[in-house]
mmCIF file of C-alpha atoms and ligand atoms in Angstrom:
data_model
loop_
_atom_site.group_PDB
_atom_site.id
_atom_site.type_symbol
_atom_site.label_atom_id
_atom_site.label_comp_id
_atom_site.label_asym_id
_atom_site.label_seq_id
_atom_site.Cartn_x
_atom_site.Cartn_y
_atom_site.Cartn_z
ATOM 1 C CA UNK A 1 15.514 8.658 -4.625
ATOM 2 C CA UNK A 2 12.701 6.683 -3.023
ATOM 3 C CA UNK A 3 13.097 6.133 0.700
ATOM 4 C CA UNK A 4 12.157 2.990 2.581
ATOM 5 C CA UNK A 5 8.772 3.326 4.280
ATOM 6 C CA UNK A 6 8.946 -0.118 5.878
ATOM 7 C CA UNK A 7 12.126 -1.744 7.146
ATOM 8 C CA UNK A 8 12.495 -4.977 9.064
ATOM 9 C CA UNK A 9 15.849 -5.645 10.702
ATOM 10 C CA UNK A 10 16.514 -9.160 11.981
ATOM 11 C CA UNK A 11 12.897 -9.603 13.066
ATOM 12 C CA UNK A 12 11.938 -12.628 15.142
ATOM 13 C CA UNK A 13 8.452 -13.571 16.286
ATOM 14 C CA UNK A 14 8.217 -16.352 18.794
ATOM 15 C CA UNK A 15 4.776 -17.417 20.012
ATOM 16 C CA UNK A 16 4.722 -19.036 23.418
ATOM 17 C CA UNK A 17 2.344 -22.026 23.434
ATOM 18 C CA UNK A 18 2.265 -23.447 26.957
ATOM 19 C CA UNK A 19 5.616 -25.162 27.346
ATOM 20 C CA UNK A 20 6.746 -24.796 23.738
ATOM 21 C CA UNK A 21 7.903 -21.884 21.620
ATOM 22 C CA UNK A 22 6.760 -21.507 18.032
ATOM 23 C CA UNK A 23 9.355 -19.619 16.016
ATOM 24 C CA UNK A 24 7.174 -18.052 13.337
ATOM 25 C CA UNK A 25 9.768 -15.552 12.058
ATOM 26 C CA UNK A 26 13.493 -16.217 12.365
ATOM 27 C CA UNK A 27 15.518 -13.142 11.558
ATOM 28 C CA UNK A 28 13.699 -11.432 8.687
ATOM 29 C CA UNK A 29 15.333 -8.352 7.135
ATOM 30 C CA UNK A 30 13.537 -6.619 4.286
ATOM 31 C CA UNK A 31 13.008 -3.087 3.141
ATOM 32 C CA UNK A 32 10.110 -1.693 1.132
ATOM 33 C CA UNK A 33 10.222 1.740 -0.449
ATOM 34 C CA UNK A 34 7.379 4.218 -0.644
ATOM 35 C CA UNK A 35 5.138 3.615 -3.681
ATOM 36 C CA UNK A 36 6.572 0.103 -4.038
ATOM 37 C CA UNK A 37 4.341 -2.877 -4.860
ATOM 38 C CA UNK A 38 5.708 -5.960 -3.084
ATOM 39 C CA UNK A 39 4.408 -9.513 -2.978
ATOM 40 C CA UNK A 40 5.082 -12.018 -0.236
ATOM 41 C CA UNK A 41 4.938 -15.660 -1.225
ATOM 42 C CA UNK A 42 5.618 -18.804 0.690
ATOM 43 C CA UNK A 43 4.090 -22.074 1.831
ATOM 44 C CA UNK A 44 1.344 -22.288 4.425
ATOM 45 C CA UNK A 45 2.700 -21.699 7.921
ATOM 46 C CA UNK A 46 5.870 -19.971 6.695
ATOM 47 C CA UNK A 47 5.099 -16.763 8.630
ATOM 48 C CA UNK A 48 3.486 -14.496 6.005
ATOM 49 C CA UNK A 49 0.486 -13.375 8.095
ATOM 50 C CA UNK A 50 2.707 -12.996 11.164
ATOM 51 C CA UNK A 51 4.895 -10.652 9.142
ATOM 52 C CA UNK A 52 1.867 -8.660 7.959
ATOM 53 C CA UNK A 53 0.641 -8.285 11.560
ATOM 54 C CA UNK A 54 3.984 -6.780 12.534
ATOM 55 C CA UNK A 55 4.114 -4.424 9.553
ATOM 56 C CA UNK A 56 0.511 -3.446 10.312
ATOM 57 C CA UNK A 57 1.394 -2.622 13.952
ATOM 58 C CA UNK A 58 -1.120 -5.232 15.128
ATOM 59 C CA UNK A 59 1.658 -7.022 17.009
ATOM 60 C CA UNK A 60 5.248 -6.363 18.084
ATOM 61 C CA UNK A 61 8.353 -8.446 17.279
ATOM 62 C CA UNK A 62 9.893 -10.657 19.965
ATOM 63 C CA UNK A 63 13.371 -9.570 18.809
ATOM 64 C CA UNK A 64 14.655 -7.208 16.142
ATOM 65 C CA UNK A 65 13.141 -3.997 14.800
ATOM 66 C CA UNK A 66 10.268 -2.957 12.574
ATOM 67 C CA UNK A 67 10.618 0.606 11.280
ATOM 68 C CA UNK A 68 7.704 2.451 9.793
ATOM 69 C CA UNK A 69 8.776 5.660 8.142
ATOM 70 C CA UNK A 70 11.954 5.555 10.244
ATOM 71 C CA UNK A 71 10.157 5.012 13.581
ATOM 72 C CA UNK A 72 10.802 1.826 15.545
ATOM 73 C CA UNK A 73 7.274 0.543 16.266
ATOM 74 C CA UNK A 74 8.411 -1.109 19.518
ATOM 75 C CA UNK A 75 9.165 2.366 20.881
ATOM 76 C CA UNK A 76 5.726 3.824 20.173
ATOM 77 C CA UNK A 77 2.917 4.046 22.707
ATOM 78 C CA UNK A 78 -0.313 2.068 22.233
ATOM 79 C CA UNK A 79 -2.125 5.243 21.248
ATOM 80 C CA UNK A 80 0.548 6.138 18.656
ATOM 81 C CA UNK A 81 0.240 2.608 17.246
ATOM 82 C CA UNK A 82 -3.550 2.943 17.108
ATOM 83 C CA UNK A 83 -3.192 6.196 15.162
ATOM 84 C CA UNK A 84 -0.853 4.538 12.662
ATOM 85 C CA UNK A 85 -3.272 1.626 12.227
ATOM 86 C CA UNK A 86 -6.162 4.005 11.724
ATOM 87 C CA UNK A 87 -4.608 6.607 9.458
ATOM 88 C CA UNK A 88 -1.523 5.313 7.736
ATOM 89 C CA UNK A 89 -2.311 1.678 7.004
ATOM 90 C CA UNK A 90 -5.258 0.101 5.180
ATOM 91 C CA UNK A 91 -5.949 -3.616 5.564
ATOM 92 C CA UNK A 92 -7.521 -5.990 3.045
ATOM 93 C CA UNK A 93 -8.056 -9.584 4.186
ATOM 94 C CA UNK A 94 -8.839 -12.868 2.466
ATOM 95 C CA UNK A 95 -12.196 -13.124 4.256
ATOM 96 C CA UNK A 96 -13.183 -9.489 3.529
ATOM 97 C CA UNK A 97 -14.005 -8.896 7.252
ATOM 98 C CA UNK A 98 -16.887 -6.502 6.592
ATOM 99 C CA UNK A 99 -19.374 -5.791 9.372
ATOM 100 C CA UNK A 100 -22.454 -7.848 8.423
ATOM 101 C CA UNK A 101 -25.069 -5.508 9.906
ATOM 102 C CA UNK A 102 -23.773 -2.425 8.078
ATOM 103 C CA UNK A 103 -24.325 -1.476 4.432
ATOM 104 C CA UNK A 104 -21.433 -1.102 1.994
ATOM 105 C CA UNK A 105 -21.587 2.660 2.508
ATOM 106 C CA UNK A 106 -21.575 2.359 6.313
ATOM 107 C CA UNK A 107 -18.688 -0.125 6.235
ATOM 108 C CA UNK A 108 -16.582 2.338 4.240
ATOM 109 C CA UNK A 109 -17.604 5.260 6.465
ATOM 110 C CA UNK A 110 -16.701 3.444 9.703
ATOM 111 C CA UNK A 111 -12.899 3.993 9.765
ATOM 112 C CA UNK A 112 -13.524 7.699 9.201
ATOM 113 C CA UNK A 113 -15.731 7.888 12.328
ATOM 114 C CA UNK A 114 -12.714 6.772 14.374
ATOM 115 C CA UNK A 115 -10.772 9.625 12.792
ATOM 116 C CA UNK A 116 -13.422 12.222 13.647
ATOM 117 C CA UNK A 117 -14.229 13.035 10.016
ATOM 118 C CA UNK A 118 -17.482 15.004 9.652
ATOM 119 C CA UNK A 119 -20.559 13.117 8.499
ATOM 120 C CA UNK A 120 -20.739 15.168 5.309
ATOM 121 C CA UNK A 121 -17.097 14.353 4.407
ATOM 122 C CA UNK A 122 -17.557 10.673 5.346
ATOM 123 C CA UNK A 123 -20.488 10.312 2.976
ATOM 124 C CA UNK A 124 -18.706 12.135 0.183
ATOM 125 C CA UNK A 125 -15.502 10.085 0.496
ATOM 126 C CA UNK A 126 -17.334 6.754 0.850
ATOM 127 C CA UNK A 127 -19.518 7.533 -2.175
ATOM 128 C CA UNK A 128 -16.506 8.461 -4.294
ATOM 129 C CA UNK A 129 -14.557 5.363 -3.269
ATOM 130 C CA UNK A 130 -17.458 2.986 -3.864
ATOM 131 C CA UNK A 131 -18.066 4.569 -7.271
ATOM 132 C CA UNK A 132 -14.387 4.160 -8.096
ATOM 133 C CA UNK A 133 -14.738 0.473 -7.188
ATOM 134 C CA UNK A 134 -17.683 0.187 -9.594
ATOM 135 C CA UNK A 135 -20.263 -0.204 -6.815
ATOM 136 C CA UNK A 136 -22.523 2.770 -7.497
ATOM 137 C CA UNK A 137 -25.593 0.521 -7.526
ATOM 138 C CA UNK A 138 -24.591 -1.464 -4.429
ATOM 139 C CA UNK A 139 -24.002 1.214 -1.792
ATOM 140 C CA UNK A 140 -26.979 0.242 0.357
ATOM 141 C CA UNK A 141 -26.415 -3.502 0.156
ATOM 142 C CA UNK A 142 -25.305 -5.409 3.225
ATOM 143 C CA UNK A 143 -22.351 -7.838 2.824
ATOM 144 C CA UNK A 144 -24.625 -10.915 2.483
ATOM 145 C CA UNK A 145 -26.398 -9.155 -0.396
ATOM 146 C CA UNK A 146 -23.112 -8.818 -2.298
ATOM 147 C CA UNK A 147 -20.970 -11.265 -4.293
ATOM 148 C CA UNK A 148 -17.494 -12.182 -3.022
ATOM 149 C CA UNK A 149 -15.807 -9.874 -5.528
ATOM 150 C CA UNK A 150 -18.146 -7.023 -4.593
ATOM 151 C CA UNK A 151 -17.467 -7.567 -0.887
ATOM 152 C CA UNK A 152 -13.730 -7.421 -1.541
ATOM 153 C CA UNK A 153 -14.201 -4.183 -3.497
ATOM 154 C CA UNK A 154 -16.080 -2.702 -0.500
ATOM 155 C CA UNK A 155 -13.189 -3.866 1.706
ATOM 156 C CA UNK A 156 -10.702 -2.124 -0.602
ATOM 157 C CA UNK A 157 -12.789 1.071 -0.488
ATOM 158 C CA UNK A 158 -12.821 0.774 3.315
ATOM 159 C CA UNK A 159 -9.018 0.307 3.363
ATOM 160 C CA UNK A 160 -8.701 3.557 1.391
ATOM 161 C CA UNK A 161 -11.141 5.527 3.547
ATOM 162 C CA UNK A 162 -8.531 7.427 5.567
ATOM 163 C CA UNK A 163 -6.197 7.727 2.572
ATOM 164 C CA UNK A 164 -3.387 5.615 4.120
ATOM 165 C CA UNK A 165 0.091 5.488 2.564
ATOM 166 C CA UNK A 166 0.372 1.722 2.954
ATOM 167 C CA UNK A 167 -2.081 -1.012 1.943
ATOM 168 C CA UNK A 168 -1.547 -4.473 3.408
ATOM 169 C CA UNK A 169 -3.425 -7.241 1.628
ATOM 170 C CA UNK A 170 -3.279 -10.800 3.022
ATOM 171 C CA UNK A 171 -4.410 -13.182 0.254
ATOM 172 C CA UNK A 172 -6.949 -10.677 -1.125
ATOM 173 C CA UNK A 173 -7.973 -13.029 -3.922
ATOM 174 C CA UNK A 174 -7.825 -16.253 -1.887
ATOM 175 C CA UNK A 175 -11.620 -16.621 -1.598
ATOM 176 C CA UNK A 176 -12.423 -15.585 -5.168
ATOM 177 C CA UNK A 177 -12.594 -17.412 -8.499
ATOM 178 C CA UNK A 178 -9.784 -16.609 -10.933
ATOM 179 C CA UNK A 179 -11.752 -14.094 -13.062
ATOM 180 C CA UNK A 180 -12.953 -12.138 -10.015
ATOM 181 C CA UNK A 181 -9.464 -12.405 -8.530
ATOM 182 C CA UNK A 182 -8.016 -10.867 -11.693
ATOM 183 C CA UNK A 183 -10.486 -7.969 -11.401
ATOM 184 C CA UNK A 184 -9.447 -7.372 -7.772
ATOM 185 C CA UNK A 185 -5.794 -7.485 -8.840
ATOM 186 C CA UNK A 186 -6.496 -4.853 -11.499
ATOM 187 C CA UNK A 187 -7.953 -2.645 -8.746
ATOM 188 C CA UNK A 188 -4.954 -3.223 -6.481
ATOM 189 C CA UNK A 189 -2.606 -2.347 -9.353
ATOM 190 C CA UNK A 190 -4.671 0.780 -9.916
ATOM 191 C CA UNK A 191 -4.076 1.756 -6.255
ATOM 192 C CA UNK A 192 -0.369 1.306 -6.804
ATOM 193 C CA UNK A 193 -0.200 3.219 -10.097
ATOM 194 C CA UNK A 194 -2.823 5.953 -9.736
ATOM 195 C CA UNK A 195 -3.033 6.423 -5.952
ATOM 196 C CA UNK A 196 0.728 5.853 -5.441
ATOM 197 C CA UNK A 197 0.128 3.602 -2.449
ATOM 198 C CA UNK A 198 2.802 1.338 -1.022
ATOM 199 C CA UNK A 199 1.325 -2.149 -1.309
ATOM 200 C CA UNK A 200 2.365 -5.365 0.361
ATOM 201 C CA UNK A 201 0.374 -8.358 -0.731
ATOM 202 C CA UNK A 202 0.548 -11.948 0.466
ATOM 203 C CA UNK A 203 -0.363 -14.528 -2.124
ATOM 204 C CA UNK A 204 0.129 -18.216 -2.864
ATOM 205 C CA UNK A 205 -0.417 -17.590 -6.551
ATOM 206 C CA UNK A 206 2.714 -16.907 -8.679
ATOM 207 C CA UNK A 207 0.509 -15.343 -11.379
ATOM 208 C CA UNK A 208 -0.903 -12.833 -8.870
ATOM 209 C CA UNK A 209 2.612 -12.256 -7.481
ATOM 210 C CA UNK A 210 3.808 -11.501 -11.004
ATOM 211 C CA UNK A 211 1.933 -8.183 -10.774
ATOM 212 C CA UNK A 212 4.315 -7.035 -8.026
ATOM 213 C CA UNK A 213 7.638 -5.331 -8.779
ATOM 214 C CA UNK A 214 9.352 -6.687 -5.674
ATOM 215 C CA UNK A 215 8.946 -10.337 -4.785
ATOM 216 C CA UNK A 216 9.766 -11.620 -1.320
ATOM 217 C CA UNK A 217 9.642 -15.348 -0.624
ATOM 218 C CA UNK A 218 9.399 -16.623 2.937
ATOM 219 C CA UNK A 219 10.142 -20.205 3.824
ATOM 220 C CA UNK A 220 10.071 -21.468 7.393
ATOM 221 C CA UNK A 221 10.208 -17.981 8.903
ATOM 222 C CA UNK A 222 13.175 -16.796 6.821
ATOM 223 C CA UNK A 223 13.583 -14.846 3.606
ATOM 224 C CA UNK A 224 14.426 -17.442 0.983
ATOM 225 C CA UNK A 225 17.519 -17.359 -1.181
ATOM 226 C CA UNK A 226 17.749 -20.811 -2.724
ATOM 227 C CA UNK A 227 15.728 -20.283 -5.885
ATOM 228 C CA UNK A 228 15.464 -23.888 -7.039
ATOM 229 C CA UNK A 229 14.320 -24.996 -3.589
ATOM 230 C CA UNK A 230 11.816 -22.161 -3.427
ATOM 231 C CA UNK A 231 10.442 -22.936 -6.868
ATOM 232 C CA UNK A 232 9.861 -26.526 -5.774
ATOM 233 C CA UNK A 233 8.170 -25.517 -2.514
ATOM 234 C CA UNK A 234 5.992 -22.912 -4.216
ATOM 235 C CA UNK A 235 5.018 -25.371 -6.941
ATOM 236 C CA UNK A 236 3.994 -27.865 -4.260
ATOM 237 C CA UNK A 237 1.950 -25.322 -2.316
ATOM 238 C CA UNK A 238 0.151 -24.297 -5.490
ATOM 239 C CA UNK A 239 -0.516 -27.768 -6.829
ATOM 240 C CA UNK A 240 -0.883 -29.914 -3.755
ATOM 241 C CA UNK A 241 -2.967 -29.645 -0.610
ATOM 242 C CA UNK A 242 -1.495 -29.900 2.883
ATOM 243 C CA UNK A 243 -1.628 -33.725 2.708
ATOM 244 C CA UNK A 244 0.332 -33.784 -0.557
ATOM 245 C CA UNK A 245 -2.691 -34.688 -2.718
ATOM 246 C CA UNK A 246 -3.198 -32.812 -6.010
ATOM 247 C CA UNK A 247 -5.468 -29.781 -5.595
ATOM 248 C CA UNK A 248 -8.723 -30.634 -7.355
ATOM 249 C CA UNK A 249 -9.799 -28.583 -10.363
ATOM 250 C CA UNK A 250 -7.069 -25.950 -10.005
ATOM 251 C CA UNK A 251 -4.705 -25.097 -12.848
HETATM 252 N N1 ATP B 301 -1.138 -16.551 17.640
HETATM 253 C C1 ATP B 301 -0.352 -17.600 17.415
HETATM 254 N N2 ATP B 301 0.039 -18.395 18.430
HETATM 255 C C2 ATP B 301 0.847 -19.453 18.219
HETATM 256 N N3 ATP B 301 1.333 -19.818 17.009
HETATM 257 C C3 ATP B 301 0.972 -19.056 15.950
HETATM 258 C C4 ATP B 301 0.107 -17.928 16.086
HETATM 259 N N4 ATP B 301 -0.078 -17.387 14.870
HETATM 260 C C5 ATP B 301 0.636 -18.138 14.007
HETATM 261 N N5 ATP B 301 1.276 -19.153 14.657
HETATM 262 C C6 ATP B 301 2.175 -20.151 14.041
HETATM 263 O O1 ATP B 301 3.210 -19.448 13.397
HETATM 264 C C7 ATP B 301 3.522 -20.021 12.140
HETATM 265 C C8 ATP B 301 3.329 -18.980 11.035
HETATM 266 O O2 ATP B 301 1.933 -18.686 10.922
HETATM 267 P P1 ATP B 301 1.344 -17.667 9.845
HETATM 268 O O3 ATP B 301 -0.087 -17.501 10.128
HETATM 269 O O4 ATP B 301 2.202 -16.451 9.848
HETATM 270 O O5 ATP B 301 1.593 -18.462 8.490
HETATM 271 P P2 ATP B 301 1.184 -18.097 6.985
HETATM 272 O O6 ATP B 301 2.458 -18.099 6.187
HETATM 273 O O7 ATP B 301 0.375 -16.856 6.967
HETATM 274 O O8 ATP B 301 0.315 -19.353 6.556
HETATM 275 P P3 ATP B 301 -0.985 -19.440 5.580
HETATM 276 O O9 ATP B 301 -0.455 -19.384 4.177
HETATM 277 O O10 ATP B 301 -1.548 -20.792 5.901
HETATM 278 O O11 ATP B 301 -1.909 -18.306 5.915
HETATM 279 C C9 ATP B 301 2.617 -21.228 12.001
HETATM 280 O O12 ATP B 301 3.355 -22.357 12.378
HETATM 281 C C10 ATP B 301 1.496 -20.968 12.976
HETATM 282 O O13 ATP B 301 0.971 -22.156 13.478
HETATM 283 MG MG1 MG B 302 -1.646 -16.434 6.477
#
C-alpha cells in the first residue's frame, strides 16, 4: 500500500495586509501518496501558489497542519526545513528562475554545492541530468543563450540534482508554446514513471492536467466539489482573460 507523503489537514493561510486579512487558503485538506502525480487547477488567485509554498516548506500555514512524510512542518526548526527544501523537494517554476550569470551546467551543480557534494560528483550528476534532458550540446550555454523550452529543461535537471522525492512544478509550461509545453510535460511524466518521483503540478490547462492521475481543483481557497461550477470557472479561466475578454489566439 502506498503511504501519503504529503498531507494537508484543514490548512488556512491568511496574509495580513495592513489593516486587512487576505484569506488565501480556507481549510484545505488533501493527501498525496508517494509516487503519485497530482495536478492542481483553479482560477487565478484561488490559492494554488500559496499551497505550493506550504508544501515546499517555503512558508508555514496560519492554521491547520502540513505533514511531510508524517512530520508536521510547523514543528520543525528552520534548519530542518532548509534541509527538506534542499534535499527532499525539487522546484520547477513558470519563469524558470535560473541564475543568469551561470551556465546550464553550473545552474544544475549549484544545489549540490549546498549539500556538500564533491566537485567530481557534481559534474558527473549534472552532466548525466543535462544529457537526459537532451541538452548535451548546451551545457556551457547561459540562460539567455537558451530557448524557453531549453531553460525549463535545465530547471528540471536542477530540480533533480539532489535526487528529491517530491517535485513541485508551478505552471511549468505557462511561458512556453504548446509544442514545447508538450515536450516538457513528456519529461515530467518521465520523472513520474521512470524516476518514481511524487509530482505536484499547478496548471491552468485541462489538457496538461489530464496527464495527472489525481486532479485537485481549488476555487477561492477551498478544494472544489461542485463539478459543474468548477467546469464553468475553469472554462472561463482558460478562454477569457482577467477582464472577461476572450484570450486572443488561444485554442
Ligand atoms: N505574500 C502575499 N501577501 C498578501 N496576499 C497574497 C500574498 N501572496 C498571495 N496573496 C493573495 O492570496 C491569494 C492567492 O494567491 P496565489 O498566488 O496563491 O494564487 P494562484 O492561484 O497561484 O493564482 P495564479 O493562477 O494567478 O498564479 C490572492 O488573492 C493573492 O492576491
Ligand atoms: Mg500562482
